[in-house]
CSV table of C-alpha atoms in Angstrom, one decimal:
chain,number,residue,atom,x,y,z
A,1,MET,CA,0.1,0.2,-0.2
A,2,ASP,CA,1.0,4.0,-0.3
A,3,PHE,CA,0.9,4.2,3.6
A,4,TYR,CA,0.6,8.1,4.2
A,5,THR,CA,-1.6,8.6,0.8
A,6,ASP,CA,-4.0,5.6,1.8
A,7,LEU,CA,-4.6,7.1,5.0
A,8,GLU,CA,-5.2,10.4,3.8
A,9,THR,CA,-7.9,9.0,1.9
A,10,ALA,CA,-9.3,7.3,4.8
A,11,LEU,CA,-9.1,10.6,6.7
A,12,PHE,CA,-10.9,12.9,4.4
A,13,SER,CA,-13.3,10.5,3.8
A,14,ALA,CA,-16.9,10.5,4.9
A,15,ASP,CA,-17.3,6.5,4.3
A,16,ILE,CA,-17.1,4.4,7.3
A,17,ASN,CA,-16.0,1.2,5.1
A,18,THR,CA,-13.9,3.0,3.4
A,19,LYS,CA,-12.0,4.1,6.4
A,20,GLU,CA,-12.5,0.8,7.7
A,21,LEU,CA,-11.0,-1.0,4.7
A,22,ILE,CA,-7.7,1.4,5.1
A,23,VAL,CA,-7.2,1.3,8.4
A,24,ASN,CA,-7.0,-2.9,8.4
A,25,ARG,CA,-4.9,-2.4,5.3
A,26,ALA,CA,-2.1,-0.3,7.5
A,27,ILE,CA,-2.4,-2.6,10.3
A,28,GLU,CA,-1.5,-5.4,8.4
A,29,TYR,CA,1.3,-3.3,6.5
A,30,CYS,CA,2.9,-2.3,9.9
A,31,GLN,CA,3.0,-5.7,11.2
A,32,ILE,CA,5.0,-6.4,8.5
A,33,LYS,CA,9.1,-7.3,9.5
A,34,ASP,CA,11.0,-4.7,8.0
A,35,VAL,CA,8.3,-2.6,6.6
A,36,THR,CA,9.9,1.0,5.7
A,37,PHE,CA,7.7,4.4,5.4
A,38,SER,CA,8.4,6.8,2.7
A,39,GLU,CA,8.7,10.5,3.4
A,40,PHE,CA,5.5,12.4,3.2
A,41,ILE,CA,4.3,15.9,4.2
A,42,PRO,CA,0.6,16.1,5.5
A,43,LYS,CA,-1.8,17.9,4.5
A,44,ILE,CA,-3.9,20.4,6.9
A,45,GLN,CA,-7.7,19.6,7.1
A,46,GLU,CA,-9.7,22.1,7.6
A,47,GLU,CA,-12.9,20.5,7.7
A,48,PRO,CA,-13.8,17.5,9.4
A,49,SER,CA,-14.8,14.3,7.3
A,50,TYR,CA,-18.3,14.6,8.8
A,51,SER,CA,-19.0,17.8,7.8
A,52,LYS,CA,-20.1,16.5,4.0
A,53,PHE,CA,-23.1,14.9,6.0
A,54,THR,CA,-23.6,16.8,9.3
A,55,ASN,CA,-25.2,20.0,10.0
A,56,ILE,CA,-22.0,21.4,12.8
A,57,VAL,CA,-23.6,23.7,15.1
A,58,GLU,CA,-22.0,25.2,18.3
A,59,PRO,CA,-22.5,22.9,21.2
A,60,LYS,CA,-25.3,25.1,23.0
A,61,LYS,CA,-27.3,24.7,19.9
A,62,LEU,CA,-27.3,20.8,20.3
A,63,PRO,CA,-30.4,18.9,21.0
A,64,LYS,CA,-30.8,18.3,24.6
A,65,ARG,CA,-31.0,14.5,25.6
A,66,GLY,CA,-34.3,14.5,27.7
A,67,ASP,CA,-36.0,11.6,28.8
A,68,PHE,CA,-34.2,8.2,28.0
A,69,SER,CA,-37.5,6.0,28.2
A,70,LYS,CA,-38.7,8.6,25.2
A,71,ARG,CA,-37.3,7.9,21.4
A,72,ASP,CA,-36.1,11.7,21.3
A,73,GLY,CA,-33.8,11.4,24.6
A,74,GLN,CA,-32.5,7.9,23.6
A,75,LEU,CA,-31.6,9.0,20.1
A,76,ALA,CA,-30.0,12.4,21.2
A,77,LEU,CA,-27.9,10.4,23.6
A,78,ILE,CA,-27.1,7.6,20.9
A,79,HIS,CA,-26.5,10.5,18.3
A,80,SER,CA,-24.2,12.1,20.5
A,81,ILE,CA,-21.8,9.3,21.7
A,82,THR,CA,-21.9,7.8,17.9
A,83,HIS,CA,-20.6,11.4,16.9
A,84,ILE,CA,-17.8,11.1,19.5
A,85,GLU,CA,-16.7,7.5,18.0
A,86,PHE,CA,-16.9,8.8,14.5
A,87,SER,CA,-14.8,12.0,15.6
A,88,ALA,CA,-12.3,9.3,17.6
A,89,ILE,CA,-11.6,7.4,14.5
A,90,ASP,CA,-10.3,10.3,12.4
A,91,LEU,CA,-8.1,11.3,15.5
A,92,ALA,CA,-6.7,8.2,15.6
A,93,ILE,CA,-6.0,8.3,11.8
A,94,ASP,CA,-4.7,11.6,12.0
A,95,ALA,CA,-2.4,10.7,15.2
A,96,VAL,CA,-0.6,8.4,12.5
A,97,TYR,CA,-1.1,10.1,9.1
A,98,ARG,CA,0.5,13.8,10.5
A,99,PHE,CA,3.2,12.9,12.8
A,100,THR,CA,5.1,10.9,10.3
A,101,ASN,CA,8.8,10.9,12.1
A,102,MET,CA,6.9,8.4,15.1
A,103,PRO,CA,7.9,4.9,15.5
A,104,LYS,CA,6.3,2.1,13.7
A,105,GLU,CA,5.0,0.9,17.5
A,106,TYR,CA,3.4,4.2,17.8
A,107,LYS,CA,1.9,4.1,14.1
A,108,LEU,CA,0.5,0.3,15.2
A,109,ASP,CA,-1.3,1.8,18.5
A,110,TRP,CA,-3.0,4.6,16.8
A,111,LEU,CA,-4.3,2.3,14.0
A,112,ILE,CA,-5.3,-0.1,16.4
A,113,VAL,CA,-7.4,2.5,18.5
A,114,ALA,CA,-8.9,3.4,14.7
A,115,GLN,CA,-10.0,-0.2,14.6
A,116,ASP,CA,-11.5,-0.3,18.2
A,117,GLU,CA,-13.2,3.1,17.9
A,118,ILE,CA,-14.8,2.1,14.0
A,119,LYS,CA,-16.2,-1.1,16.1
A,120,HIS,CA,-17.6,1.1,18.6
A,121,PHE,CA,-19.2,3.6,15.9
A,122,LYS,CA,-20.8,0.6,14.0
A,123,MET,CA,-22.3,-1.1,17.6
A,124,LEU,CA,-23.7,2.5,17.8
A,125,ALA,CA,-24.8,2.9,14.2
A,126,LYS,CA,-27.0,-0.3,14.3
A,127,LEU,CA,-28.7,0.9,17.6
A,128,LEU,CA,-29.7,4.2,15.9
A,129,ALA,CA,-31.3,1.9,13.1
A,130,LYS,CA,-33.3,0.6,15.6
A,131,LEU,CA,-34.9,4.2,16.4
A,132,ASP,CA,-35.0,4.4,12.2
A,133,ALA,CA,-32.4,6.8,12.5
A,134,LYS,CA,-28.7,7.4,11.1
A,135,TYR,CA,-25.8,9.4,12.1
A,136,GLY,CA,-26.2,12.9,10.7
A,137,ASP,CA,-29.7,13.3,11.6
A,138,LEU,CA,-29.2,15.3,14.4
A,139,PRO,CA,-26.5,18.6,14.6
A,140,VAL,CA,-23.0,18.1,16.0
A,141,HIS,CA,-20.8,20.3,16.8
A,142,LYS,CA,-16.4,20.0,15.9
A,143,GLY,CA,-15.0,20.7,19.2
A,144,LEU,CA,-12.6,17.8,19.2
A,145,PHE,CA,-11.5,18.2,15.4
A,146,GLU,CA,-10.9,22.1,16.6
A,147,MET,CA,-8.6,20.8,19.4
A,148,ALA,CA,-6.7,18.3,17.0
A,149,TYR,CA,-6.6,20.9,14.2
A,150,LYS,CA,-4.8,23.3,17.3
A,151,THR,CA,-2.3,20.6,17.8
A,152,ASN,CA,-1.2,19.8,14.5
A,153,SER,CA,2.1,20.7,14.7
A,154,SER,CA,3.1,19.2,17.7
A,155,VAL,CA,2.7,15.4,18.8
A,156,ILE,CA,3.6,16.1,22.6
A,157,GLU,CA,0.4,18.5,22.7
A,158,ARG,CA,-1.7,15.9,20.5
A,159,MET,CA,-0.7,13.4,23.1
A,160,ALA,CA,-1.5,15.2,25.9
A,161,VAL,CA,-5.1,17.3,25.0
A,162,ILE,CA,-6.8,14.3,23.0
A,163,PRO,CA,-6.1,10.7,24.4
A,164,ARG,CA,-4.8,12.2,28.2
A,165,TYR,CA,-7.7,15.3,28.8
A,166,PHE,CA,-10.2,14.4,26.5
A,167,GLU,CA,-10.4,10.6,25.9
A,168,ALA,CA,-9.7,10.4,29.7
A,169,SER,CA,-12.6,12.6,30.6
A,170,GLY,CA,-14.9,10.0,28.8
A,171,LEU,CA,-13.8,7.7,31.5
A,172,ASP,CA,-15.1,9.9,34.2
A,173,VAL,CA,-18.0,10.4,32.0
A,174,ASN,CA,-19.2,7.1,31.2
A,175,PRO,CA,-20.1,4.9,34.4
A,176,LYS,CA,-22.2,8.0,35.2
A,177,ILE,CA,-24.0,7.7,32.3
A,178,ILE,CA,-24.7,3.8,32.5
A,179,PHE,CA,-26.0,4.8,36.1
A,180,LYS,CA,-28.4,6.9,34.9
A,181,LEU,CA,-29.6,4.2,32.0
A,182,LYS,CA,-29.9,1.6,34.4
A,183,ASN,CA,-32.9,3.3,35.6
A,184,TYR,CA,-34.6,2.3,32.4
A,185,LYS,CA,-33.6,-1.4,32.0
A,186,LYS,CA,-37.0,-2.0,30.8
A,187,SER,CA,-36.2,-1.1,27.5
A,188,VAL,CA,-34.1,-3.7,25.3
A,189,LEU,CA,-32.2,-0.9,23.4
A,190,ILE,CA,-31.3,0.8,26.8
A,191,ASN,CA,-29.9,-2.7,27.7
A,192,GLU,CA,-28.3,-2.8,24.5
A,193,LEU,CA,-26.8,0.5,25.0
A,194,ILE,CA,-25.3,-0.1,28.4
A,195,ASN,CA,-23.3,-3.2,27.0
A,196,ALA,CA,-21.8,-1.4,23.9
A,197,LEU,CA,-20.8,1.5,26.5
A,198,ASP,CA,-19.1,-1.4,28.6
A,199,ILE,CA,-17.3,-2.4,25.9
A,200,ILE,CA,-16.3,1.4,24.9
A,201,TYR,CA,-15.7,1.8,28.2
A,202,ILE,CA,-12.6,-0.9,29.1
A,203,GLU,CA,-11.2,-0.5,25.2
A,204,GLU,CA,-11.0,3.6,25.9
A,205,ILE,CA,-8.8,2.8,29.4
A,206,ASP,CA,-6.6,1.2,26.7
A,207,HIS,CA,-6.6,4.1,24.1
A,208,VAL,CA,-6.1,6.5,27.3
A,209,ARG,CA,-2.9,4.2,28.0
A,210,LYS,CA,-1.7,4.9,24.8
A,211,GLY,CA,-1.8,8.0,24.6
A,212,ASP,CA,-0.1,8.0,28.3
A,213,LYS,CA,2.5,6.1,27.0
A,214,TRP,CA,3.7,8.3,24.3
A,215,PHE,CA,3.3,11.4,25.8
A,216,LYS,CA,5.8,10.1,28.3
A,217,TYR,CA,7.9,9.1,25.4
A,218,LEU,CA,7.8,12.5,24.3
A,219,CYS,CA,8.5,13.9,27.6
A,220,ASN,CA,11.7,11.7,27.9
A,221,MET,CA,12.8,12.6,24.4
A,222,GLU,CA,12.6,16.3,25.0
A,223,SER,CA,14.1,15.5,28.8
A,224,VAL,CA,11.3,17.2,30.8
A,225,GLU,CA,9.2,16.1,33.9
A,226,PRO,CA,5.8,14.9,32.7
A,227,GLN,CA,3.8,15.8,35.0
A,228,ASN,CA,4.8,19.8,34.7
A,229,ARG,CA,4.6,19.4,30.8
A,230,TYR,CA,0.8,18.0,31.2
A,231,ILE,CA,-0.1,21.0,33.4
A,232,GLU,CA,1.7,23.7,31.0
A,233,ILE,CA,0.1,22.4,28.0
A,234,LEU,CA,-3.3,22.1,29.7
A,235,ASN,CA,-3.0,25.9,30.5
A,236,LYS,CA,-2.1,26.5,27.4
A,237,PHE,CA,-5.2,25.4,25.7
A,238,ARG,CA,-7.2,27.1,28.5
A,239,LEU,CA,-8.2,23.4,29.5
A,240,LYS,CA,-9.7,22.9,33.0
A,241,GLY,CA,-8.9,20.0,35.2
A,242,ARG,CA,-12.0,19.4,37.0
A,243,ALA,CA,-10.5,17.0,39.5
A,244,GLN,CA,-13.6,16.4,41.5
A,245,GLN,CA,-15.1,14.6,38.7
A,246,TYR,CA,-12.2,12.2,38.0
A,247,ASN,CA,-12.5,8.6,37.6
A,248,ILE,CA,-9.6,7.8,39.8
A,249,ASN,CA,-9.3,4.1,39.1
A,250,ALA,CA,-10.0,4.4,35.6
A,251,ARG,CA,-7.4,7.3,35.2
A,252,LYS,CA,-4.5,5.2,37.2
A,253,MET,CA,-5.6,2.0,35.1
A,254,ALA,CA,-4.6,4.3,31.9
A,255,GLY,CA,-1.4,5.5,33.5
A,256,PHE,CA,-1.9,8.0,35.7
A,257,SER,CA,0.0,8.1,39.3
A,258,CYS,CA,-1.2,9.2,42.1
A,259,LYS,CA,1.0,11.6,42.9
A,260,GLU,CA,0.0,13.4,39.3
A,261,LEU,CA,-3.7,12.9,40.3
A,262,LEU,CA,-3.3,14.7,43.8
A,263,ASN,CA,-1.2,17.6,41.7
A,264,LEU,CA,-4.2,17.9,39.7
A,265,GLY,CA,-6.6,18.5,42.6
A,266,VAL,CA,-7.9,15.0,43.8
A,267,LYS,CA,-8.4,15.1,47.1
A,268,LYS,CA,-7.4,11.2,47.9
A,269,CYS,CA,-5.8,8.9,45.8
A,270,ASP,CA,-5.1,5.3,47.1
């Protein structure tokens, strides 16, 4: 395969099957023992791939989730999570496509993340179909895309902001959503959504762990202390810690130490 040119096709394509095909081929390519990667200059992506079929609005204009016992509430919730997963596919592909000087192990890690995110998206798309809906039926925001765009020139900032901040925030939120959904377990659809969120939760811990690994690798390359560098990057992008909402156990599983979590503002960590 023409590794980076094919990844560019996947990144810019709005078609999930095109993304999946190329990601699977790219994983196979990276698993070749003595594989080499040619020099490549990535393009700047000015708009997200989903802009081709979605109505992008400001976050405050997104539909309210409402009552999960009703179709509109279920649709708003599932559609919003589906959007996160579609966005995450492109973020994982872009992490490989954009930062060409990173090692093969890094490329393989993020391609496997992209493969997981495609699986998550497809699970959720099936649930949308049960509501006679599809991804793109409701408005979406492009907050994750905008943060990726802002970190296009720095892989260490990308690893800090996307997996270590935003995806880790997903670990904080996911169990709370599941807890609320358990009040509606009489619904077959809600039970299927809970099962999907359980799978996503476990696999997202691994995604954050990969981000943590490569962030610390890059800190070592720069000879900087990771905790201080992380806070510096959060401050640069005006990202708040929200330590009171942290899922401490999940973050520890993903690579955050108690020392760092305490430094970020949690009151207790064992």
